[in-house]
CSV table of C-alpha atoms in Angstrom, one decimal:
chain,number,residue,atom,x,y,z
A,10,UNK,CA,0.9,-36.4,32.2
A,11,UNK,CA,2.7,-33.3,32.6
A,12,UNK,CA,1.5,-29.7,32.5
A,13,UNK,CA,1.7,-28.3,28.8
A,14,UNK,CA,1.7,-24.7,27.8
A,15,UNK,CA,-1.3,-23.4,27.4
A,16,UNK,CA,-1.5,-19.6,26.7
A,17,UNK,CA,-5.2,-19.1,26.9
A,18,UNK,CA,-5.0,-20.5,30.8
A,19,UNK,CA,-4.8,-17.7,32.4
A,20,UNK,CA,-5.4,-17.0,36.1
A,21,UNK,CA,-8.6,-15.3,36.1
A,22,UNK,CA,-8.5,-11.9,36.7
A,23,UNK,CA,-11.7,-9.3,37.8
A,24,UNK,CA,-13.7,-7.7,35.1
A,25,UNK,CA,-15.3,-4.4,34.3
A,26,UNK,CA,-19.0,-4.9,34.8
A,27,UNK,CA,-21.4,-3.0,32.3
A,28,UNK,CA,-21.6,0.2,33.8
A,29,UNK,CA,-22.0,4.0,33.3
A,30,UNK,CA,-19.6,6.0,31.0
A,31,UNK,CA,-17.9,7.3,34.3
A,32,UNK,CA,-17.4,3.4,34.8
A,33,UNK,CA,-15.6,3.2,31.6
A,34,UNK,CA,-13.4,6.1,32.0
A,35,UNK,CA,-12.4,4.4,35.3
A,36,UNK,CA,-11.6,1.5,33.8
A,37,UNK,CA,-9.7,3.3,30.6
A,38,UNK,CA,-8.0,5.2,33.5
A,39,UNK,CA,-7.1,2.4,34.9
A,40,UNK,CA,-5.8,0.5,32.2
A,41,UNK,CA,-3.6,3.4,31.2
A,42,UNK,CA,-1.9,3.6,34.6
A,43,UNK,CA,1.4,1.4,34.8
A,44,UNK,CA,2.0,1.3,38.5
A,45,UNK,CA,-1.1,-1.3,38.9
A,46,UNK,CA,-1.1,-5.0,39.2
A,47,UNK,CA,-1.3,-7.5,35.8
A,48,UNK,CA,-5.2,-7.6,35.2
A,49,UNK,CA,-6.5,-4.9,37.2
A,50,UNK,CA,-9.5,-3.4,35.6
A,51,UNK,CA,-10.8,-0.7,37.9
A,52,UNK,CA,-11.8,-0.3,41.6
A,53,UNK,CA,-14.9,-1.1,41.6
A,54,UNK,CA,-14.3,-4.8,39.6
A,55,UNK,CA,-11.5,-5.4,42.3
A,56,UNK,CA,-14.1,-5.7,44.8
A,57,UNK,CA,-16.4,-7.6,42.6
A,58,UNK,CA,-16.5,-12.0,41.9
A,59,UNK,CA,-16.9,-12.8,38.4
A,60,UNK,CA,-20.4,-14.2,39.8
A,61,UNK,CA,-21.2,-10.3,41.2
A,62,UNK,CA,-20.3,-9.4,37.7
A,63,UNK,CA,-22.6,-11.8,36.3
A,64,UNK,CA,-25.3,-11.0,39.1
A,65,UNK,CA,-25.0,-7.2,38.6
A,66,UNK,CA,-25.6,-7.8,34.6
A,67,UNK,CA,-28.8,-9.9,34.9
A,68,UNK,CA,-29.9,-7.0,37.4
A,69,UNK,CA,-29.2,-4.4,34.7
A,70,UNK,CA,-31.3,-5.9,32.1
A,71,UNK,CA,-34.4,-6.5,35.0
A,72,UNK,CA,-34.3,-3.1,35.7
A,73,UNK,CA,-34.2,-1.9,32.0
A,74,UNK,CA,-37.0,-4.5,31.8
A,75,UNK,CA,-38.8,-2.6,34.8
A,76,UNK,CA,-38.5,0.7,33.6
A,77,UNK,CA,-39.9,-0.1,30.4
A,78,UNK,CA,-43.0,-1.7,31.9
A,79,UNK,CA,-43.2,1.1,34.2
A,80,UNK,CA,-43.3,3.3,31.2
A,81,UNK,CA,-40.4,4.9,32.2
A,82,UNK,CA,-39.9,7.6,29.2
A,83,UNK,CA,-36.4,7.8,27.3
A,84,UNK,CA,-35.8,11.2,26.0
A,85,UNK,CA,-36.4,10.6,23.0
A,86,UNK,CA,-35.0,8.4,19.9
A,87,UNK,CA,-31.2,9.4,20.2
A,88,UNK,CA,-31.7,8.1,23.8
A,89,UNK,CA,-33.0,4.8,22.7
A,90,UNK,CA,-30.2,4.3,19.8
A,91,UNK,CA,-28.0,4.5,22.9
A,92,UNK,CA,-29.5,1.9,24.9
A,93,UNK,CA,-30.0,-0.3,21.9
A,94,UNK,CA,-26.1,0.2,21.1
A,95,UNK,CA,-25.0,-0.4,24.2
A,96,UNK,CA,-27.1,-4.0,24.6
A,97,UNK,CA,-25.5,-4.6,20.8
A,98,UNK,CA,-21.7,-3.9,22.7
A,99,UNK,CA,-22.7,-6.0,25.6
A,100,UNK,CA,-24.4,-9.1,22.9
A,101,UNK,CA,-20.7,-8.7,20.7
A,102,UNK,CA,-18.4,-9.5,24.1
A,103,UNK,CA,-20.6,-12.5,25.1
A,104,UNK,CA,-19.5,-14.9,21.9
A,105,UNK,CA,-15.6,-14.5,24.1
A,106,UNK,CA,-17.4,-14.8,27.3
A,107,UNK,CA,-18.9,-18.3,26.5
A,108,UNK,CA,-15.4,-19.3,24.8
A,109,UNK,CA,-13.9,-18.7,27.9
A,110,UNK,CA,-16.7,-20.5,30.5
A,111,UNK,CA,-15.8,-23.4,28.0
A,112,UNK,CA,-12.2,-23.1,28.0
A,113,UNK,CA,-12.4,-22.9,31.8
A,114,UNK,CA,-14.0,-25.7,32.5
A,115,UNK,CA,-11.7,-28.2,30.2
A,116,UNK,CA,-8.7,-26.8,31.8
A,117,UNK,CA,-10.7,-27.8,35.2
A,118,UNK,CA,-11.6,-31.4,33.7
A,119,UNK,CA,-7.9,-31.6,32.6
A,120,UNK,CA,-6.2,-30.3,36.4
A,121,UNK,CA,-9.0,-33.3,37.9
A,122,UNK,CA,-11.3,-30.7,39.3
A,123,UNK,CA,-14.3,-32.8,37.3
A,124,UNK,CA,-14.5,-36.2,38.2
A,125,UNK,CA,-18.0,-37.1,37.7
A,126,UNK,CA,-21.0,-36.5,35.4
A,127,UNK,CA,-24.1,-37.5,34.4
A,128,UNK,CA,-24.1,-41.4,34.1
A,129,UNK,CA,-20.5,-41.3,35.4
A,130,UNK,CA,-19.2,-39.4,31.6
A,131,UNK,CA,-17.7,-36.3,32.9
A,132,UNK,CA,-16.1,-36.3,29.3
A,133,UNK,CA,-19.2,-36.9,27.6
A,134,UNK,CA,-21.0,-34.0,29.7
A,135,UNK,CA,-18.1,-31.1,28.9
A,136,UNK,CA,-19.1,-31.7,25.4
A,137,UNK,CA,-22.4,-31.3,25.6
A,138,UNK,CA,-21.9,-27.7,27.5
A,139,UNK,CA,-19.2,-27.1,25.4
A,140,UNK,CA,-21.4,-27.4,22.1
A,141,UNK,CA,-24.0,-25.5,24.0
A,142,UNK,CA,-22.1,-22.4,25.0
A,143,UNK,CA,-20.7,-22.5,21.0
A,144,UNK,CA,-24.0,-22.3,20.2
A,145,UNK,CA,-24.9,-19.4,22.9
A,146,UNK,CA,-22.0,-17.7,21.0
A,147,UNK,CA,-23.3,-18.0,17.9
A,148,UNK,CA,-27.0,-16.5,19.1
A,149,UNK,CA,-25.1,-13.8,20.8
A,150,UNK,CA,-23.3,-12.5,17.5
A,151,UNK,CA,-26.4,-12.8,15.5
A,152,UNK,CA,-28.2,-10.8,18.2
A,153,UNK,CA,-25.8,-8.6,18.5
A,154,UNK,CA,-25.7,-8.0,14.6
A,155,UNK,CA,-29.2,-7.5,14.9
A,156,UNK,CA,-29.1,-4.8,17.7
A,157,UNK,CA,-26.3,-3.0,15.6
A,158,UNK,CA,-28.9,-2.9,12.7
A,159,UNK,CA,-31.9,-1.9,14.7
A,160,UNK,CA,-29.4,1.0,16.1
A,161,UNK,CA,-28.0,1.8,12.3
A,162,UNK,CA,-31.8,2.0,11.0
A,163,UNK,CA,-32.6,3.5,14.1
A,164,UNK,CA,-30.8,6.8,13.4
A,165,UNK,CA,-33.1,7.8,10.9
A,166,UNK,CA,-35.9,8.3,13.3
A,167,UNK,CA,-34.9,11.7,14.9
A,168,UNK,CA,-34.3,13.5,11.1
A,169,UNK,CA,-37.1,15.8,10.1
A,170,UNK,CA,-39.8,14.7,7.5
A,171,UNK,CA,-39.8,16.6,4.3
């Protein structure tokens, strides 16, 4: 069996990890700049795995989590719709994120990477994880529709009573 044409195999290329608005400016920056190589994202991502990435998010959200518990004070309600908008940005990109962990590993199963599974069924196994990351996607949207509500209804907090 030949190799077919497969536009969403990609080589995979370093992302942006949720960051600071300096971090995105780098990255818009970067993304504007011609003279850089195909799927450059910023500096800081170049030096980054896609496992870092994935470390350094799950370390964001325990330290939010710390803070919190700390009692940690947000300025006030404007600064809270910002955190609560940015966990609904980060909750609308994981859906595509768990499309792609699914697309990658079939393209592995298919290039003979996977060769074994549970009970000998690597086929049977990909499904399985495949249905579950769907299903991850399909939380993730909801929660991040529900974080993008929370933030809309949100904005009413910091008006003035009458």
């Amino acid at each position: 069996m030949g190799p077919r044409h497969q536009p969403w195999r990609k080589m995979p290329r370093k992302v942006q990890p949720y960051g600071s608005g300096d971090d995105t400016e780098a990255a818009a920056l970067a993304r504007s700049r011609p003279d850089l190589a195909p799927g450059y994202v910023n500096e800081l991502a170049a030096t980054m795995t896609i496992g870092e990435v994935a470390t350094q998010a799950v370390e964001a959200v325990r330290a939010l989590n710390q803070l919190m518990a700390d009692g940690e004070e947000l300025a006030g309600p404007g600064e809270a719709r910002e955190v609560v908008g940015r966990l609904a940005l980060m909750g609308h990109q994981l859906p595509e994120l768990c499309e792609q962990l699914a697309r990658f590993l079939v393209a592995q199963r298919e290039d003979g990477q996977i060769s074994q599974g549970t009970g000998g069924d690597p086929d049977g196994v990909l499904v399985e994880v495949s249905e579950a990351l769907s299903a991850a996607g399909r939380a993730a949207d909801m929660m991040a529709a529900a974080l993008a509500e929370a933030g809309t209804k949100a904005a009413g907090l910091d008006l003035p009573s009458r």
